[in-house]
Every structure is written in structure tokens, then in C-alpha cells.
């Protein structure tokens, strides 16, 4: 892998990196290693840490903080956009470098990866499926790098010079939209539902971005696609790879993963790992020991006969639906925050059937009220703590208090993890029985 890197490859070229998050900083380091001159742009000057300034100074980056303008892009041969930064939103700036290649960090780093890659995308379940796939591969004796959108950027793997047997990546529509040659040996599309419509121009653009995971595959590669999308993709030539259609089965079980959507994730993970020596026997044993990431239908505990489940990672309507369907007991649902799109009204029959009450908190209450007012008992509180305490007071033994918000968290929190940690903090402080909660 390291043999593919040469300091003279981009010497004399100017690369502009936009966004100083983890992927932007990793891309800048890789570009510098390749000999490029790096101009590093970060719009939020307050987010520029001392560590970033020091790193830029030591590496010789041209660090520019504040609003971007055409002059920041003038003369660029290459522009690397961090996830979440739309090329369309920089049209005036990019006009200053009409011949520049505009790409994502994922695309850039993939040029220097010779090991087989397994890439997973989808509207929901990506992180769990990536972790499952890596767990299965390691159980079969493979050395695995796990990264991408899940944590460590692919550029960091390239720079490490420590090759794995298999590279397993979580990839988002943001990353995929600016790929051209990114070629996973195995590509997985888990599902597709409205998401990020506050970012993508429309649903068609979002689907096109997701399908780019298959675009550069060749015969001999493997494309794993959900059976539920067969009709949607009928007649569409989206890959040259062998296509395997999949759906959830009962052949694997995992004590820590509940719900039909997790059975589908397990099936996808097995199909993705199978080409690398993972048998059904190995997979069955490995699934039994798997521990999922926090905030994904994570059972926190029980008080007064009421189960508390942290599904803060559920930032879409589809993820909320999957969570509600995972329980046979009555659900007391916590929802609210920055709504990203989706059809809440379509969930009304399911909500009437399985949700005993809804506690809204934070922003966008009007979106939920428009869909569900009069259909299910519903109230709004300014904070998660107030809504959660109220739901606990009205819950009955056997109920589940479920945090599955169907929203981003940035109205009240720094991210879904902070929201989930607050849910767990509130749970720890609740009294052991509901009567005590009603008196406080």
C-alpha cells in the first residue's frame, strides 16, 4: 500500500481542502505527503483549534479561516470537499478554478488502496452492519481496517502504511456523490428511505448518490442489494458486478440485536464477509458474541417495570419505524429535534397500533403534531429530561420508553451521541418506581 505513495506525484499542484473536520485534516495530510501545496479552508473560524493551527503551520498549509470566496479557489488543480459540504453551494467559488477536479476524501484515498474493500451504505443501519462485517471477518482470521464514515478516514489508513487483509468502510451519500473511481470489491446497499433532504436537491439525487457505491465495480465484484428495491431498480444498469438480492432471514441470531431490521443487517453482513472465508458456522458463533455500538436500540435498563431503550442514532423516519416495530410491548416514544424530511403521516397506523403516547422535545414539534395530533396522546416539553420524566410518570409496567427521535440533534445537543448520553443520565437519576416519579 505505502509503495503507491510518492512525494512527487502531486508536486507543483495546488489542492484546496474545504472543511477542517477529521476527513478534511486526513485529506490534507495525504495531499501533503503526495507533494501537493495545500490550501486549507475552514468557514467556522471559532472551530479552528490551536491544534489545527499548529498542524497547518508545521505542514506548511495555507490555512484560511472564515467565509470562502472565489479567491480562495483560484489556481486550484484539485478541490477536496469534506462530507456535508455541497459542491452546488460553492458554484461561484469553483468557477474560479474551472479545470479543477472536485472530489471527496474517500475518492482521493481509494486511489492508494490495493487491498479488497467492503463498503456499506444505506439510509439506516450502516454502522451496525459495518461493525458486524468486521466482526465476522476477524472471526475468520482476517486482519481488518474499519473506518470511513464510522470514525477513521480512509486517508488515515493509507498514511499508516499498515495494510489489512480487508478494508471495511461505512460510506455516506455525501462521500459517494463526489466519487468516480471508488471501487469496493463488495458493495452493500442496505436500504433506501427519504433522508438528508435538507441537503440533497431531491430524492432522485439522493438515490443516485447511494448507487455510486456500485458504479465503478467490475465483473467479479459483488453488489449486495435489498430485495425490497428490486422493483425500484428494475431496468436500471447500476453496476457491472454480480448482484445478490437479500432480505432478512432467521438463520442467524444475536442476543444484543433485536428487530427485523437487525436480522436484515446480519444477513447483509454475512453475505459481505462470505467471500473472505466466513462460513455460516463461523458467522453463527461470531454473531452470538457481537456487541453493537451505543445508541442503536441500546437497552439501558428497567425501572418500575418500564424498559428504557436508547435509539438516539435513529435520525430518520425509517429508523424510527424500524425501532417501533422491534417491540411487542406498548411504546412510550420520545421524538423531536431537527427534522430532515420523510413522511411521518405514513407511520400513523403503526403509531396508533403500538405507541401508547408520544413525548416531543426540542425543535420541529409542529411537524410531528401535524402528522399525529388526535391520533395518539401527545405532548411537548422544551427538554428531553422534562419529556422523559413525564413519560415515565404515565408509563405502566411492561411499557418501553423509547428514544427514537427521527431527527438530527443539533437543536439541543452536539450530536446524537450527546443526546443518547443525556438520555442515559436522565434514566440513572429517575426513581426506581413510577409512584415516586409522580410525586416529584
XYZ file of C-alpha atoms in Angstrom:
440
model
C 0.000 0.000 0.000
C 2.685 2.504 1.001
C 4.512 1.674 -2.246
C 1.735 3.532 -4.075
C 2.615 6.820 -2.350
C 5.293 9.014 -3.880
C 6.130 12.516 -2.711
C 6.455 13.786 -6.276
C 3.061 12.612 -7.551
C 1.349 15.952 -6.963
C 4.347 18.240 -6.761
C 3.581 21.539 -8.446
C -0.178 21.051 -7.926
C -2.387 23.173 -5.686
C -5.025 21.283 -3.688
C -7.792 23.127 -1.841
C -9.305 21.236 1.085
C -12.638 22.572 2.333
C -13.634 21.749 5.918
C -11.343 21.043 8.856
C -13.103 18.017 10.286
C -11.491 14.593 10.600
C -11.745 13.744 6.894
C -10.536 17.180 5.778
C -7.485 17.043 8.017
C -6.700 13.496 6.886
C -7.043 14.505 3.226
C -4.718 17.463 3.761
C -2.070 15.212 5.303
C -2.334 12.763 2.414
C -2.121 15.517 -0.200
C 0.919 16.975 1.532
C 2.524 13.526 1.548
C 1.951 13.397 -2.210
C 3.805 16.674 -2.657
C 0.860 18.990 -3.288
C 0.667 22.532 -1.979
C -2.348 22.549 0.346
C -4.712 25.468 0.852
C -6.925 24.591 3.826
C -10.279 26.376 4.218
C -12.443 26.364 7.344
C -15.536 28.553 7.327
C -16.081 28.453 11.074
C -13.135 30.396 12.459
C -14.229 29.629 16.018
C -13.901 25.892 15.277
C -10.243 26.280 14.385
C -8.438 24.789 17.359
C -4.896 25.556 18.405
C -4.030 22.009 17.317
C -5.309 22.725 13.800
C -3.371 25.971 13.569
C -0.214 24.249 14.784
C -0.684 21.352 12.369
C -1.200 23.752 9.466
C 1.885 25.745 10.421
C 4.117 22.684 10.731
C 2.884 21.148 7.461
C 3.094 24.417 5.542
C -0.633 24.624 4.685
C -2.108 27.919 3.577
C -4.795 27.995 6.314
C -7.663 30.389 5.598
C -10.440 30.886 8.130
C -13.833 32.492 7.601
C -16.231 32.746 4.666
C -14.985 31.258 1.403
C -14.642 33.329 -1.749
C -13.512 32.762 -5.344
C -10.006 33.972 -4.486
C -9.601 31.025 -2.095
C -10.039 28.619 -5.021
C -8.073 30.465 -7.690
C -5.376 28.338 -9.291
C -6.533 25.056 -7.719
C -5.882 21.821 -9.578
C -7.887 19.750 -7.104
C -10.648 20.553 -4.594
C -11.439 18.083 -1.822
C -14.777 18.708 -0.100
C -15.464 17.364 3.372
C -18.728 15.397 3.851
C -21.687 17.712 4.249
C -20.270 20.462 2.004
C -22.237 20.685 -1.231
C -20.384 21.393 -4.447
C -23.528 23.153 -5.690
C -23.274 25.573 -2.780
C -19.770 26.567 -3.898
C -20.580 27.128 -7.565
C -19.321 30.719 -7.618
C -16.111 29.725 -5.856
C -15.464 26.716 -8.062
C -15.878 28.907 -11.140
C -12.513 30.398 -10.181
C -10.824 27.044 -10.904
C -12.763 25.649 -13.882
C -10.291 22.863 -14.626
C -10.022 21.574 -11.050
C -11.067 18.056 -10.122
C -13.680 18.170 -7.337
C -13.744 15.034 -5.202
C -14.296 13.598 -1.741
C -11.654 12.384 0.697
C -12.986 8.861 0.123
C -12.276 9.064 -3.601
C -8.804 10.524 -3.072
C -7.737 7.898 -0.524
C -9.159 4.989 -2.526
C -6.609 5.652 -5.299
C -3.925 4.304 -2.968
C -5.703 1.222 -1.592
C -4.809 -2.070 -3.241
C -6.413 -4.295 -0.590
C -10.004 -5.501 -1.146
C -12.595 -3.078 0.171
C -16.062 -3.815 1.542
C -18.227 -0.683 1.501
C -21.631 -0.320 3.152
C -24.188 2.416 2.602
C -27.908 2.847 3.171
C -30.351 5.174 4.862
C -30.231 3.222 8.121
C -28.155 0.509 9.774
C -24.789 1.309 8.187
C -22.694 1.396 11.355
C -24.171 -1.788 12.803
C -23.654 -3.651 9.529
C -20.071 -2.412 9.188
C -19.282 -3.493 12.733
C -20.940 -6.876 12.132
C -18.989 -7.395 8.911
C -15.670 -6.568 10.570
C -16.529 -8.850 13.491
C -17.222 -11.765 11.136
C -14.072 -11.167 9.125
C -11.919 -11.065 12.252
C -13.568 -14.266 13.492
C -12.304 -15.933 10.303
C -8.747 -14.763 10.989
C -8.610 -11.682 8.767
C -6.770 -8.503 9.720
C -9.378 -5.775 9.239
C -9.336 -1.999 8.985
C -12.713 -0.495 9.870
C -13.344 3.139 9.068
C -14.748 5.685 6.664
C -17.842 7.458 7.912
C -17.773 5.315 11.060
C -14.702 7.029 12.503
C -11.221 6.814 10.981
C -10.995 8.342 7.481
C -9.632 6.122 4.722
C -6.763 8.586 4.217
C -5.521 7.759 7.717
C -5.383 4.094 6.754
C -3.366 4.927 3.637
C -0.939 7.086 5.609
C -0.484 4.430 8.297
C 1.376 2.098 5.946
C -0.090 -0.845 7.870
C -2.031 -2.937 5.330
C -5.021 -5.037 6.305
C -6.385 -8.149 4.652
C -9.750 -6.440 4.157
C -10.780 -2.777 4.418
C -14.359 -2.308 5.673
C -15.898 1.128 5.185
C -19.088 2.894 6.099
C -19.807 5.366 3.307
C -22.421 8.115 3.184
C -24.230 9.718 0.274
C -22.185 12.866 0.931
C -18.954 10.963 0.350
C -20.230 8.904 -2.574
C -21.623 11.816 -4.551
C -18.105 13.004 -5.393
C -16.618 9.604 -6.266
C -15.718 8.456 -9.763
C -13.278 5.537 -9.465
C -14.001 4.277 -5.916
C -14.283 0.513 -6.390
C -15.177 -1.776 -3.491
C -14.725 -5.491 -4.044
C -18.033 -5.910 -2.176
C -20.583 -3.078 -2.088
C -23.685 -3.180 0.122
C -26.798 -1.024 -0.134
C -28.839 -1.852 2.954
C -31.997 0.115 2.304
C -33.262 3.377 0.896
C -35.646 5.850 2.514
C -36.041 9.644 2.494
C -33.104 11.180 4.364
C -30.851 14.222 4.104
C -33.470 16.003 2.006
C -32.312 19.159 3.730
C -29.010 18.619 1.854
C -29.733 16.744 -1.383
C -31.694 18.573 -4.057
C -34.350 15.849 -4.133
C -34.931 12.132 -3.588
C -33.648 11.273 -7.062
C -30.296 12.924 -6.338
C -30.076 11.092 -3.015
C -30.695 7.721 -4.719
C -28.160 8.493 -7.443
C -25.550 9.272 -4.773
C -26.211 5.975 -2.993
C -25.958 3.990 -6.231
C -22.498 5.409 -6.886
C -21.229 2.732 -4.488
C -21.708 0.267 -7.380
C -20.711 2.490 -10.311
C -17.012 1.576 -10.626
C -17.396 -2.124 -9.810
C -16.381 -4.676 -12.415
C -17.288 -8.263 -13.263
C -16.090 -10.436 -10.403
C -17.054 -7.871 -7.785
C -20.169 -8.306 -5.641
C -23.123 -5.925 -5.284
C -25.479 -6.723 -2.387
C -28.867 -5.057 -2.805
C -32.098 -5.321 -0.765
C -34.896 -7.354 -2.289
C -37.286 -4.510 -1.485
C -35.512 -2.358 -4.086
C -35.742 -4.839 -6.955
C -38.753 -3.065 -8.467
C -37.217 0.396 -7.976
C -34.045 -0.626 -9.774
C -35.699 -2.777 -12.456
C -34.229 -1.963 -15.865
C -31.553 0.274 -14.387
C -27.945 -0.696 -15.175
C -26.377 0.417 -11.923
C -23.397 -1.967 -11.769
C -21.287 -4.421 -13.740
C -20.758 -6.566 -10.635
C -22.595 -9.737 -9.747
C -25.825 -8.692 -7.997
C -27.131 -10.575 -4.973
C -30.581 -9.585 -3.717
C -31.122 -10.121 0.005
C -33.684 -9.854 2.770
C -33.742 -10.689 6.458
C -33.755 -14.340 7.483
C -33.885 -16.351 10.714
C -30.689 -18.316 10.117
C -28.659 -16.060 12.444
C -29.428 -14.685 15.881
C -27.680 -12.149 18.088
C -28.831 -11.677 21.702
C -27.981 -7.964 21.620
C -29.690 -7.131 18.319
C -33.468 -7.008 18.253
C -35.938 -6.379 15.459
C -36.438 -7.431 11.856
C -34.159 -4.668 10.568
C -31.255 -6.118 12.535
C -31.888 -9.561 11.034
C -31.573 -7.893 7.648
C -28.321 -6.223 8.710
C -26.944 -9.591 9.879
C -27.822 -11.203 6.557
C -26.118 -8.398 4.635
C -23.019 -8.625 6.827
C -22.721 -12.362 6.270
C -23.089 -12.029 2.502
C -20.419 -9.297 2.504
C -17.997 -11.361 4.605
C -18.568 -14.734 2.946
C -16.143 -14.132 0.029
C -13.323 -13.790 2.581
C -13.611 -17.173 4.280
C -16.594 -16.630 6.594
C -18.768 -19.743 6.705
C -22.259 -19.971 8.206
C -20.754 -21.808 11.168
C -18.181 -19.078 11.815
C -20.847 -16.391 11.393
C -23.261 -18.077 13.789
C -20.662 -18.207 16.554
C -19.468 -14.658 15.877
C -22.963 -13.146 15.925
C -23.510 -14.655 19.388
C -20.606 -12.588 20.784
C -21.276 -9.332 18.943
C -21.689 -6.136 20.976
C -23.349 -3.298 19.000
C -22.340 0.351 19.113
C -24.091 2.558 21.690
C -27.298 4.493 20.963
C -28.667 1.957 18.497
C -31.629 0.261 20.177
C -29.416 0.000 23.246
C -31.261 -1.380 26.265
C -30.313 0.870 29.182
C -32.253 -0.790 31.981
C -35.596 -1.091 33.701
C -37.296 0.896 36.444
C -40.707 0.204 37.877
C -41.241 -2.495 35.259
C -40.632 0.038 32.465
C -37.863 -0.718 29.953
C -35.698 2.176 28.700
C -34.099 1.956 25.236
C -31.654 4.439 23.720
C -32.031 4.663 19.937
C -30.675 8.191 19.612
C -28.940 7.227 16.352
C -32.401 6.984 14.763
C -32.269 10.295 12.909
C -34.736 9.335 10.144
C -38.382 8.388 9.916
C -37.416 4.959 8.559
C -35.153 4.326 11.561
C -37.950 5.322 13.926
C -40.320 2.935 12.161
C -37.843 0.056 12.485
C -37.405 0.789 16.188
C -41.129 0.874 16.929
C -41.629 -2.407 15.077
C -38.945 -4.027 17.245
C -41.205 -4.134 20.327
C -44.320 -6.141 21.046
C -44.930 -4.144 24.231
C -46.548 -0.666 24.322
C -44.120 2.098 23.348
C -43.804 5.487 25.027
C -41.993 7.377 22.276
C -39.561 10.274 22.678
C -39.205 12.281 19.470
C -38.265 15.720 18.217
C -35.328 17.770 17.020
C -34.093 18.960 13.630
C -36.347 17.199 11.108
C -34.564 16.105 7.919
C -37.567 15.034 5.865
C -39.738 11.956 5.486
C -43.393 11.001 5.725
C -44.454 10.902 9.371
C -48.110 10.629 8.394
C -47.387 7.274 6.736
C -46.449 5.944 10.191
C -49.839 6.847 11.677
C -51.313 3.302 11.517
C -48.209 1.872 13.204
C -48.208 4.634 15.824
C -51.895 4.048 16.603
C -51.222 0.319 16.924
C -48.062 0.278 19.035
C -47.428 3.701 20.591
C -49.221 4.486 23.835
C -48.078 8.118 23.946
C -45.550 10.484 22.390
C -43.368 12.898 24.305
C -41.990 15.570 21.981
C -38.998 17.685 22.946
C -36.934 20.377 21.325
C -37.497 21.710 17.810
C -39.966 20.920 14.998
C -42.877 19.945 17.247
C -45.228 21.266 14.556
C -44.084 18.577 12.097
C -44.996 15.754 14.477
C -48.191 17.421 15.659
C -49.371 17.899 12.077
C -48.981 14.155 11.470
C -50.141 12.660 14.774
C -52.275 15.127 16.756
C -55.578 13.446 17.501
C -54.174 10.042 16.539
C -52.193 9.306 19.721
C -51.788 11.039 23.115
C -49.086 13.619 22.509
C -47.409 16.425 24.419
C -44.402 18.722 24.056
C -41.717 19.761 26.516
C -38.754 22.036 25.917
C -36.176 19.454 27.010
C -35.579 15.725 26.794
C -35.456 15.485 30.587
C -38.892 17.031 31.054
C -40.450 14.858 28.335
C -38.798 11.681 29.601
C -39.804 12.286 33.204
C -43.400 12.875 32.142
C -43.494 9.708 30.023
C -42.121 7.662 32.913
C -44.794 9.031 35.231
C -47.576 7.897 32.910
C -45.998 4.574 31.859
C -47.224 1.198 33.094
C -45.232 -1.933 33.915
C -44.414 -3.700 30.664
C -44.112 -0.472 28.651
C -40.928 0.692 26.937
C -39.726 4.288 26.966
C -38.032 4.558 23.585
C -35.805 7.416 22.483
C -36.053 7.166 18.694
C -36.355 10.780 17.583
C -36.363 10.588 13.758
C -34.354 13.827 13.762
C -30.897 15.290 13.969
C -29.984 16.541 17.421
C -28.391 19.913 16.784
C -31.210 21.975 18.300
C -30.220 20.843 21.808
C -27.050 18.723 21.501
C -23.715 18.491 19.707
C -24.758 15.212 18.096
C -26.772 12.030 18.539
C -24.177 10.618 20.946
C -24.589 13.565 23.306
C -28.369 13.148 23.103
C -28.060 9.454 23.916
C -25.710 10.108 26.827
C -28.202 12.609 28.229
C -30.974 10.009 27.947
C -28.838 7.593 29.943
C -28.016 10.268 32.514
C -31.706 11.048 32.983
C -32.512 7.345 33.317
C -29.921 6.939 36.073
C -31.485 9.811 38.020
C -35.084 8.552 37.764
C -36.636 6.965 40.870
C -36.935 3.186 40.922
C -40.742 3.295 40.769
C -43.253 5.430 38.950
C -45.163 6.468 42.056
C -42.070 8.253 43.314
C -41.720 9.903 39.940
C -45.320 11.149 40.061
C -44.749 12.768 43.480
C -41.604 14.652 42.403
